[in-house]
Coordinates of C-alpha atoms in Angstrom, one line a residue:
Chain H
X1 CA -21.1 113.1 207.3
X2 CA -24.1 112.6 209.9
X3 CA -26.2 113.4 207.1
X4 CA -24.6 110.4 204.9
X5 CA -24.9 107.8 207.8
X6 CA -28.6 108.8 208.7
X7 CA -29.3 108.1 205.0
X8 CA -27.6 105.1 205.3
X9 CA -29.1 104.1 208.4
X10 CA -32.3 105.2 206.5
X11 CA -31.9 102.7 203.7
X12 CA -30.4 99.9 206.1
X13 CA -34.2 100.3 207.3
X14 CA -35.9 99.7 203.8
X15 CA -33.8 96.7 202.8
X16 CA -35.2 95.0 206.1
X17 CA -38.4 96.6 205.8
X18 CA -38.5 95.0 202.2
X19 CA -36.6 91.7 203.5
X20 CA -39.2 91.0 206.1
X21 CA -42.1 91.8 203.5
X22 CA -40.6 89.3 201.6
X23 CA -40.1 86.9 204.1
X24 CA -43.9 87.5 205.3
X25 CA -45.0 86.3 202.0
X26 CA -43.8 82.5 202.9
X27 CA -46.5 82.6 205.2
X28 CA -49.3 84.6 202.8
X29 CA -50.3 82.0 200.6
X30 CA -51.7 84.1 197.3
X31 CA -54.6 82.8 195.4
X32 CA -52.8 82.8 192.3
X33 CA -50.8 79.4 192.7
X34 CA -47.1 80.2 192.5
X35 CA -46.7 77.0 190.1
X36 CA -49.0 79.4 187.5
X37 CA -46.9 82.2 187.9
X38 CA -43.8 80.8 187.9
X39 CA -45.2 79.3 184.6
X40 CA -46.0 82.5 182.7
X41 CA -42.7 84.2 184.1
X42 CA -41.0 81.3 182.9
X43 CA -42.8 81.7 179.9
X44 CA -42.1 85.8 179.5
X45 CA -38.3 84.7 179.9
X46 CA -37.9 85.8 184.0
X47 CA -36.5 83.3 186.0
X48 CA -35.6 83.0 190.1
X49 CA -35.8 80.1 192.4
X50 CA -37.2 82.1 195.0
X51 CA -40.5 81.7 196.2
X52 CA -40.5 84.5 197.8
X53 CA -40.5 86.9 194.4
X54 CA -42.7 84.5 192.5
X55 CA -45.0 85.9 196.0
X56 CA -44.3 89.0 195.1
X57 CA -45.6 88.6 191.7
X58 CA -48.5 86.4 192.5
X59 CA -49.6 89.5 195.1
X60 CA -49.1 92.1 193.0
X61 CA -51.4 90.5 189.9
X62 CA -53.4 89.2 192.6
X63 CA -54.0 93.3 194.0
X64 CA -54.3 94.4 190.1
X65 CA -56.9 92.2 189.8
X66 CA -59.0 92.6 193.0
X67 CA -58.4 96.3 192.1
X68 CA -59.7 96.2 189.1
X69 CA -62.4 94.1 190.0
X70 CA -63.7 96.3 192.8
X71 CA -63.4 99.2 190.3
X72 CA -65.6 97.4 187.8
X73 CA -68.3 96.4 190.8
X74 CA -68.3 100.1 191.5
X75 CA -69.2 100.5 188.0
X76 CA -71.4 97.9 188.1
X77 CA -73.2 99.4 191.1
X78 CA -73.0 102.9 190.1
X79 CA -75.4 101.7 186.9
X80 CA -79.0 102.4 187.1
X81 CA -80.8 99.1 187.6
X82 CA -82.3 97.9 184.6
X83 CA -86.6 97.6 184.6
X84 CA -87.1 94.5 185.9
X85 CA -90.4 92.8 185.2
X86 CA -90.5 90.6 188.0
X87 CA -90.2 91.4 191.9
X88 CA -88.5 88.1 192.5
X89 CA -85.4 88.6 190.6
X90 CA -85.7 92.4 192.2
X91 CA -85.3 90.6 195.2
X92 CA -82.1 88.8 194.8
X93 CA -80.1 91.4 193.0
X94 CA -77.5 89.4 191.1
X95 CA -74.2 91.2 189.9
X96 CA -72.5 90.1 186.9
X97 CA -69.1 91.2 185.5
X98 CA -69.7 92.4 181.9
X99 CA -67.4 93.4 179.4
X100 CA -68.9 97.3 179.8
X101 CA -68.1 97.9 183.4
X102 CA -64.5 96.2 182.9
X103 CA -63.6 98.0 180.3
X104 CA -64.5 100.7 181.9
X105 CA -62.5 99.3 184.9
X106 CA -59.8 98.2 182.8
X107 CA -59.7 101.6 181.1
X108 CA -58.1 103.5 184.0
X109 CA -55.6 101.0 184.3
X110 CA -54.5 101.7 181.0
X111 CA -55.9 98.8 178.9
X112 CA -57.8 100.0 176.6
X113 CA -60.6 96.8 176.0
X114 CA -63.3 97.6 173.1
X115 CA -66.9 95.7 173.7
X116 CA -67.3 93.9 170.8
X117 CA -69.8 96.4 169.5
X118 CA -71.7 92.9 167.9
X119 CA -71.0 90.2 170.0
X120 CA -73.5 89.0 172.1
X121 CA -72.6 87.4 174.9
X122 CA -75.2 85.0 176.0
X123 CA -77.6 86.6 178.0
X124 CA -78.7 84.2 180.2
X125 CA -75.3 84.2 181.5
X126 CA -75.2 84.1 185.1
X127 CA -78.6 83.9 185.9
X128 CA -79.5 80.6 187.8
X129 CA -80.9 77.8 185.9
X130 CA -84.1 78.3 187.5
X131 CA -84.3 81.6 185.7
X132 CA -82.6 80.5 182.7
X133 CA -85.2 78.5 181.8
X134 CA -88.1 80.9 181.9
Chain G
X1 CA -86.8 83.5 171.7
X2 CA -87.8 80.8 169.0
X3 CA -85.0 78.5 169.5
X4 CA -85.3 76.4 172.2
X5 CA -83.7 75.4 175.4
X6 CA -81.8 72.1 174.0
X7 CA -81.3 73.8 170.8
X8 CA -79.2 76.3 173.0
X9 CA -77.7 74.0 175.3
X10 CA -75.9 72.6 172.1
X11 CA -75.0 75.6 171.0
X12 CA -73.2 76.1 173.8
X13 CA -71.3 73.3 173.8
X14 CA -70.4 73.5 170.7
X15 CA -69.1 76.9 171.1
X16 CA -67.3 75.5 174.6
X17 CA -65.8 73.0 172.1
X18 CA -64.5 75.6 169.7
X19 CA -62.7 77.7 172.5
X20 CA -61.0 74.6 174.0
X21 CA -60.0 74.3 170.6
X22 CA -58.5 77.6 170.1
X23 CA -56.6 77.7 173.4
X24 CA -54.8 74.5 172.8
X25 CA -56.0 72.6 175.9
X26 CA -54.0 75.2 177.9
X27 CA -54.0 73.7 181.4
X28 CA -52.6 77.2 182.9
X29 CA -55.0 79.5 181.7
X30 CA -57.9 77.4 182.8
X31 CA -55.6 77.6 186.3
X32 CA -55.5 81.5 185.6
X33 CA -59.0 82.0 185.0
X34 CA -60.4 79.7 188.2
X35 CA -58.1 82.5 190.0
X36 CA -58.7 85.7 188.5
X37 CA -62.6 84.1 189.2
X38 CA -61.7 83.7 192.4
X39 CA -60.4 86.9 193.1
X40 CA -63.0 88.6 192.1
X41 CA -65.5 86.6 193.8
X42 CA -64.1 87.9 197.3
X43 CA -64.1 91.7 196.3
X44 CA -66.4 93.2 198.2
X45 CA -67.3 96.8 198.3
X46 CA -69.7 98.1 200.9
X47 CA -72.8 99.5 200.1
X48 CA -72.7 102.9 202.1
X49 CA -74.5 104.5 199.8
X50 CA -78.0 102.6 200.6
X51 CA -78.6 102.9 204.2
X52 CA -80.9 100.1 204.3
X53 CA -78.1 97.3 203.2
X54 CA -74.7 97.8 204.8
X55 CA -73.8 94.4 203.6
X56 CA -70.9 93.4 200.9
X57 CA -71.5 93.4 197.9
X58 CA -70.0 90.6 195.4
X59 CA -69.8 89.7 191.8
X60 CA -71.8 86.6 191.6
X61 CA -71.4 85.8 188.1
X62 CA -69.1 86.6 185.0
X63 CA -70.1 87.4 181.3
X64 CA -67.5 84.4 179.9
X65 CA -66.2 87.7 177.4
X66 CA -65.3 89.6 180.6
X67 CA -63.9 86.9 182.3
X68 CA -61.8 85.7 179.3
X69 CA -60.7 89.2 178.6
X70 CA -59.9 89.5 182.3
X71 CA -57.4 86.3 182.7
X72 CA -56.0 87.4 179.5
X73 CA -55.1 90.5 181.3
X74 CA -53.9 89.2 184.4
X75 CA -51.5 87.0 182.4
X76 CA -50.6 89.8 180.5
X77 CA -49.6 91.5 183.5
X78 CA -48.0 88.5 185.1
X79 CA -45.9 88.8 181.7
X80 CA -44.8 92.2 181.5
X81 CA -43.9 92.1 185.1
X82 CA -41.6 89.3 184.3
X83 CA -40.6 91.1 181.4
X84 CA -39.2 94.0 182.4
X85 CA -37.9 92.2 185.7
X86 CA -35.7 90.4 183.4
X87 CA -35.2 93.5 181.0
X88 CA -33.8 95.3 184.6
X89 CA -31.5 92.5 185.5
X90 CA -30.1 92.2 181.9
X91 CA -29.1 95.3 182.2
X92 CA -27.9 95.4 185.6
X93 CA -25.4 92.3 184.1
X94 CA -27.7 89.9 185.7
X95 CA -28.9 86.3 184.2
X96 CA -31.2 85.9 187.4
X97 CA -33.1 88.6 188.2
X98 CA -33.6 89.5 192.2
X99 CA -36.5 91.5 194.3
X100 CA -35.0 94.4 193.1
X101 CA -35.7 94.0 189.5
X102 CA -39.0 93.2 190.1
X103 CA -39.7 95.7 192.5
X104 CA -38.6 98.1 189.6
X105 CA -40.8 96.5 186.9
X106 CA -43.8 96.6 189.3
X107 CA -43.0 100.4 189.6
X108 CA -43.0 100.2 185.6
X109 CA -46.3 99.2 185.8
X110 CA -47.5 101.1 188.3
X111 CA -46.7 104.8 187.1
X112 CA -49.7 104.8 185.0
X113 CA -51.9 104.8 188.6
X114 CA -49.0 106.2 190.6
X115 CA -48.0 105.3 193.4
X116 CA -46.9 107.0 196.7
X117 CA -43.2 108.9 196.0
X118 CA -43.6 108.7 192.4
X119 CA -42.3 112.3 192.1
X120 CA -39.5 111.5 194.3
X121 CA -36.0 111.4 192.0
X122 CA -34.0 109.8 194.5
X123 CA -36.3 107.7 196.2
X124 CA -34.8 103.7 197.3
X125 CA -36.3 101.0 195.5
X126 CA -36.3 98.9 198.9
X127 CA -38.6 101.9 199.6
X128 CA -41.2 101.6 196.8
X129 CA -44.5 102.8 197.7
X130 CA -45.4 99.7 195.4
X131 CA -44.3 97.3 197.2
X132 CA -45.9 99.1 200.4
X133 CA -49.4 99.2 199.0
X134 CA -48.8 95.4 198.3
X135 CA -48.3 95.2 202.0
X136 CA -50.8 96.2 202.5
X137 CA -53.2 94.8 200.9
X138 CA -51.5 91.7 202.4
X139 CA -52.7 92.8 205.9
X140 CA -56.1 93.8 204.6
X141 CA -57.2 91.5 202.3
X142 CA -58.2 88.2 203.4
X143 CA -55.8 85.2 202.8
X144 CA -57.7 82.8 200.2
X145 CA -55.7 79.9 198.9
X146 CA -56.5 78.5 195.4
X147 CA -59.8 76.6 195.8
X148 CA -58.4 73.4 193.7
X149 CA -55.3 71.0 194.8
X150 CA -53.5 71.6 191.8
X151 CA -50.9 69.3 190.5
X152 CA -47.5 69.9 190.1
X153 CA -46.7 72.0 187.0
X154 CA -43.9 70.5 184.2
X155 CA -41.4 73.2 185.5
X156 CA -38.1 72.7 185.4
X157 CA -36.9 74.1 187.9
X158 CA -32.7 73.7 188.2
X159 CA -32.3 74.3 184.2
X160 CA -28.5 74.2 183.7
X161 CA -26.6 77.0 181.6
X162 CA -23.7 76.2 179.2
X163 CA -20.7 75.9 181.1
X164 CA -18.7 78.9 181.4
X165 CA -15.0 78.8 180.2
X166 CA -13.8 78.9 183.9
X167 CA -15.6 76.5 184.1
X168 CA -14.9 74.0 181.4
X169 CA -11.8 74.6 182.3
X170 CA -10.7 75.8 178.9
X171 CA -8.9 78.8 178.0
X172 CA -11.0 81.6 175.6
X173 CA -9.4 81.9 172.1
X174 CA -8.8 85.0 172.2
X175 CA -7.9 87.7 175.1
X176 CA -11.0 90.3 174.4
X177 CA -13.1 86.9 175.3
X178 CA -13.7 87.4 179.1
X179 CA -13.6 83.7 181.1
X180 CA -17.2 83.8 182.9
X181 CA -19.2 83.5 179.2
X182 CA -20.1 80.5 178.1
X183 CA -17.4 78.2 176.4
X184 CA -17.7 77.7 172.7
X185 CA -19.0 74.4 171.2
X186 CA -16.6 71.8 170.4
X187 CA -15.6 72.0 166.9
X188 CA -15.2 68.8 164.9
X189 CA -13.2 68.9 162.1
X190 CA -13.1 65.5 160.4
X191 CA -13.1 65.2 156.3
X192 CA -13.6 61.6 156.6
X193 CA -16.4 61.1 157.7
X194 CA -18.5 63.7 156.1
X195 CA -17.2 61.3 152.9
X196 CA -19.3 58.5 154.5
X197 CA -21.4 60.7 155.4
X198 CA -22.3 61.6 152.2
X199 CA -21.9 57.7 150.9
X200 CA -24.3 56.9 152.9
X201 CA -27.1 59.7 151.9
X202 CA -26.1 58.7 148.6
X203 CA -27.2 54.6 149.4
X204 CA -29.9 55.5 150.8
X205 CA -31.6 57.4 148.6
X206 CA -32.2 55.2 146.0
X207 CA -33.9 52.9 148.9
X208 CA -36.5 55.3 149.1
X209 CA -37.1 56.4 145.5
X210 CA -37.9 52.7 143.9
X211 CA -40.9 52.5 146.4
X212 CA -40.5 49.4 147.8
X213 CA -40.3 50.2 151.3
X214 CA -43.8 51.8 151.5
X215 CA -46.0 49.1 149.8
X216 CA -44.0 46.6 151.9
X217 CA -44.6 48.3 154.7
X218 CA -48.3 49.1 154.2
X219 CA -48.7 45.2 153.5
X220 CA -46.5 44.6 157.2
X221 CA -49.3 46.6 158.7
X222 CA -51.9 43.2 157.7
X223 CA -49.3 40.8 157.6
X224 CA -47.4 41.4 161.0
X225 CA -43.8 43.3 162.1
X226 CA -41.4 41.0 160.9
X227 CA -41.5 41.8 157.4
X228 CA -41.2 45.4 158.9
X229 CA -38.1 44.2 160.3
X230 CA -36.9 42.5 157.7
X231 CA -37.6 45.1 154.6
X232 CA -35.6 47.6 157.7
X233 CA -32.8 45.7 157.4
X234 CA -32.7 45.1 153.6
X235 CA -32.7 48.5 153.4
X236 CA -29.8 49.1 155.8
X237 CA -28.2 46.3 154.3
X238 CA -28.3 48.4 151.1
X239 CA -27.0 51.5 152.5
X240 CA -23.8 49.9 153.9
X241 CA -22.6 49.9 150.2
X242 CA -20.2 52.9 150.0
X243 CA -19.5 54.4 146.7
X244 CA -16.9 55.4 145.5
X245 CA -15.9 58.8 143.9
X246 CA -18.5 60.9 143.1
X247 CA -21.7 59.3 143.2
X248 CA -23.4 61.5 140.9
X249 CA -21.0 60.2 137.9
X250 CA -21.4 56.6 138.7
X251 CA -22.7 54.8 135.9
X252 CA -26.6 53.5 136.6
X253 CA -27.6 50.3 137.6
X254 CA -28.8 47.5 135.7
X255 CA -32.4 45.6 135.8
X256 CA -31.3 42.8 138.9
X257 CA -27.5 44.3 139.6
X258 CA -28.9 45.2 142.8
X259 CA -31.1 43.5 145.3
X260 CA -34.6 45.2 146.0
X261 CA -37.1 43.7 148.0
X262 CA -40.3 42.8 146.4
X263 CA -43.0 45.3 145.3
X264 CA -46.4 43.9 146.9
X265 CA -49.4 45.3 145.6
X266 CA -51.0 47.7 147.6
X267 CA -54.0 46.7 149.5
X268 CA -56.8 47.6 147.7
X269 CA -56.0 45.3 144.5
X270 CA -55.0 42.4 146.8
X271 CA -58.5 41.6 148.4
X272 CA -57.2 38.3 149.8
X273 CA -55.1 39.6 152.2
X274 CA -57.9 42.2 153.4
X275 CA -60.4 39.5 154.0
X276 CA -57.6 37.5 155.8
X277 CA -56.7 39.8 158.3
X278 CA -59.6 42.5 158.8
X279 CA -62.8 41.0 158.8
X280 CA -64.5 43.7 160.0
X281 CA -62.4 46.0 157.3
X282 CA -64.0 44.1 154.3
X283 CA -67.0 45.4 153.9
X284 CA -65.4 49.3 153.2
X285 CA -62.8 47.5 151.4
X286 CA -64.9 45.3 149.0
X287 CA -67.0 48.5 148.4
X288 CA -63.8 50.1 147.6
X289 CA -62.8 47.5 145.8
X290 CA -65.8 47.2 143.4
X291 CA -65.1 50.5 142.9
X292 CA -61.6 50.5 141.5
X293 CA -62.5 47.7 139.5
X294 CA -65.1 49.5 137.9
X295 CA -63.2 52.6 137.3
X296 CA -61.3 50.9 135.0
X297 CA -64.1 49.0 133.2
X298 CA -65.5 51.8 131.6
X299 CA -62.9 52.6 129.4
X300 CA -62.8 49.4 128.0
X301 CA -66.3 49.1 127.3
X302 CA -66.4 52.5 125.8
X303 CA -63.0 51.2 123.4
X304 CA -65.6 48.4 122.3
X305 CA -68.3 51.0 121.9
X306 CA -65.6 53.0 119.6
X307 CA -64.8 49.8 117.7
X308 CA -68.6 49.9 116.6
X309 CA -69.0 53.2 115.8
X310 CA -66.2 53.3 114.0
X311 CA -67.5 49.7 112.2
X312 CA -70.6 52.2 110.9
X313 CA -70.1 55.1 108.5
X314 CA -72.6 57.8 109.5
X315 CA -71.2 58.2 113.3
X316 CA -67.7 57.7 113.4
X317 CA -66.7 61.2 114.0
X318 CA -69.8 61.9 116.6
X319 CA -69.4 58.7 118.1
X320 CA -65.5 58.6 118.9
X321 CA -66.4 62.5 120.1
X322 CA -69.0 61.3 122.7
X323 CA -67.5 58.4 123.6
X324 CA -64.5 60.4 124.8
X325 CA -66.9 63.7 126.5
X326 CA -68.5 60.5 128.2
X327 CA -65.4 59.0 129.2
X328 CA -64.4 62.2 130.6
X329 CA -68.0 62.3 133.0
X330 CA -67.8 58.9 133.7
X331 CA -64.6 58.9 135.4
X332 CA -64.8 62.3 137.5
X333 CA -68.7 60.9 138.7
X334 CA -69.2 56.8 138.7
X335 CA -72.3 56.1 139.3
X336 CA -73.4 57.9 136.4
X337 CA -70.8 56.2 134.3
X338 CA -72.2 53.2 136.0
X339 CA -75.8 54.0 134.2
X340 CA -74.7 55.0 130.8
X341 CA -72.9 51.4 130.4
X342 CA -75.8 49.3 131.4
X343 CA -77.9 51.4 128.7
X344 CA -75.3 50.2 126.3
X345 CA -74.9 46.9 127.3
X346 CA -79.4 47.0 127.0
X347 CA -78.6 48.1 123.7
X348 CA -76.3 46.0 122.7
X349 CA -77.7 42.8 123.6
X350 CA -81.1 43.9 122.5
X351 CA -79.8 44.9 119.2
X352 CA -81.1 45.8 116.0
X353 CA -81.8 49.5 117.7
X354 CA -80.6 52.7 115.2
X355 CA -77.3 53.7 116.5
X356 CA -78.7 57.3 115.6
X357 CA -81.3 56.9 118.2
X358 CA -79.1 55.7 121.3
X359 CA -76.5 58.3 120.1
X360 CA -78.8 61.0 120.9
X361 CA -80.2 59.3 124.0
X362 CA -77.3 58.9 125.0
X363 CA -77.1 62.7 124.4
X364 CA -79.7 63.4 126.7
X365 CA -78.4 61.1 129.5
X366 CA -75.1 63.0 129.4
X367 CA -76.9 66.5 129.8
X368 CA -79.2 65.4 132.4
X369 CA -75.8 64.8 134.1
X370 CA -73.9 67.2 133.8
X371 CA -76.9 69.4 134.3
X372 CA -76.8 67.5 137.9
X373 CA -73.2 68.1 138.4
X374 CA -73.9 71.1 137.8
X375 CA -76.5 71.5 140.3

């Protein structure tokens, strides 16, 4: 009997642990615009006026994403640095995203993305156009 | 690198070009993209490992592959989140789904990390280590809005369901038919009117298949909207005539039983009303124009040419053969059509030449082009 109230006192706490999550998210404003969420929910066949669990959503990709992203910077890190000719562009050590280190990212997240063993991506890609044109 | 900078710069828009093309101007996932940029523009991961540089490091810059394949995750994810949030509340009877549901789908999504209480069997969804690790990467992560103002998105937002039979106020048809589902269409059940229906179909067909709507039309385009108008109503005018019976037995009409608006002729023979109305038009159109005119001039020049050879005994055979080999060339490629009949026209005018020799000149000519078809 005490047992069944503490548990029910227990999960009285999570619904307003989760209620005031969910009502802190009115004042976290995500960088995924909730108009572009509620568009692809709309679009995968979910709908709910709330704001607050379009939020949710928005935060959660928003987390995958940073997540992912840090994991692929780590990556990107962890990779010996390439010979560089020049000191200068030693000197301001540029990261780029490329498809290697996200898919190795992406990989333990369970998407399983193939470089296009051919396909070259430009390779003056994020370089500045100082650089570019050299 | 041989090509050079412009030659790359092109390239580059062309290929920009071709992508816009293949996403179908897709306002949201350039939205998408700007953010999943965005996000991963503020991840920043300390360099411990250097002792010199403690400071953040960023991403600076995407590979457009990454980035692409990136978004196209995100949206993915947005998806299947949304998915199974709506998969949950289906099943939990639901039309809208609730915090719940997407608390569950996140978990869905999350048990290929894991996730704190994963192995728990009877752990509370309100509990979800998901949703706590979301909280806290709310606290920890820095709030960054969406760097555009972004205009409001086509949603709608209140969409209305089918009214249920509660509702409606209408009793279900049968018992097993529980009153909160939607109420069954109205049924219309009138034999009249599919009879006028069908009279009407029937009137209306024969509108469209003697053609004179179009060329009338095409000639409104020059002439102005009124004739529009007025071959429109002509044509509903014609329709109102109900028949009788089965239409399919009805015995045909006569030549001038039934009214039918004028055939004009289509705009490419009528070069008056071209130079009328489009000056600037007239040049194409004369060339055009020249050109259909011509199409059908060989034919009868190369009649006349048959008349001769056929007038002489040695050719008739080999000429009526050529004549209709060149007939066939000169119709599928003018110009040299266009060549061959001068040459005859030389030769007949000049006169007096051996039929023999133009015969085989002739010969040539057609070789040389086809040879160029060919080619």
């Amino acid at each position: 009997m005490n047992h069944g109230q503490q548990s029910g006192e227990a999960k009285h706490d999570d619904d307003a642990a989760l209620t005031e999550f969910l009502a802190s998210l009115m004042d976290y404003t995500p960088t995924i615009p909730d108009d572009l969420v509620e568009h692809y929910l709309a679009k995968s066949g979910f709908q709910c006026p709330d704001v607050r669990l379009i939020r949710l959503v928005a935060v959660a990709t928003q987390k995958f994403v940073a997540d992912v992203a840090s994991d692929a910077l780590q990556h990107c890190k962890a990779r010996p640095a390439p010979v560089v000719k020049d000191k200068k562009q030693q000197k301001d050590k540029r990261l780029i995203l490329t498809m290697e280190d996200l898919s190795k990212a992406l990989r333990e997240y369970g998407v399983n993305v193939k470089h296009p063993e051919y396909f070259a991506d430009s390779p003056s890609t994020g370089m500045d156009p100082a650089a570019r044109d050299e | 690198m041989s090509n050079g900078a412009g030659e790359s710069a092109s390239q580059r828009i062309e290929l920009h070009g071709k992508r816009k093309l293949f996403r179908g101007n897709d306002f949201a996932y350039a939205v998408a993209r700007m953010a999943v940029a965005q996000i991963c523009e503020s991840v920043e991961v300390n360099a411990y490992q250097e002792s010199q540089s403690r400071d953040g490091v960023r991403f600076t810059s995407f590979q457009e592959s990454a980035l692409e394949t990136f978004t196209d995750v995100a949206v993915q994810y947005i998806q299947s989140i949304g998915k199974n949030a709506h998969l949950y509340a289906n099943i939990a009877g639901r039309v809208d789904g609730n915090s719940l549901d997407i608390v569950q789908a996140l978990e869905d999504l999350g048990y290929g990390v894991g996730f704190a209480g994963v192995s728990d069997t009877d752990r509370c969804l309100a509990d979800s280590g998901v949703v706590k690790d979301i909280a806290r990467y709310t606290l920890e992560a820095e709030e960054m809005p969406f760097v555009y103002p972004l205009p409001r998105f086509p949603l709608n937002k209140d969409r209305r369901f089918a009214p249920s039979f509660s509702e409606a106020g209408a009793e279900p048809p049968d018992e097993h038919i529980p009153v909160w589902l939607p109420a069954f269409p109205v049924i219309k059940l009138c034999d009249r009117s599919e009879e006028i229906n069908v009279g009407t179909i029937e009137g209306e067909i024969p509108s469209k298949e003697n053609w004179s709507c179009l060329p009338s039309m095409q000639h409104s385009f020059d002439g102005g909207r009124l004739e529009v108008l007025k071959s429109l109503k002509d044509a509903r005018e014609s329709t109102e005539v109900v028949v009788e019976g089965n239409p399919f037995l009805t015995a045909p009409l006569r030549f001038a039983e039934k009214d039918v608006s004028p055939v004009f002729l289509p705009l490419e023979i009528s070069n008056e009303v071209i130079s009328i109305n489009h000056v600037l038009d007239t040049h194409m159109s004369n060339n055009h124009h020249i050109t259909v005119l011509e199409a059908s001039a060989p034919s009868d020049k190369l009649n006349n040419k048959n008349r001769l050879a056929e007038s002489e005994d040695g050719e008739k055979l080999n000429g009526t053969q050529q004549s209709l080999v060149r007939f066939k060339i000169g119709t599928m490629k003018r110009p040299t059509c266009l060549a061959i009949n001068r040459f005859q026209e030389q030769v007949l005018f000049q006169g007096g030449v051996d039929m023999s020799e133009t015969n085989s000149e002739m010969e040539e000519i057609d070789l040389q082009n086809v040879d160029s078809d060919v080619k």
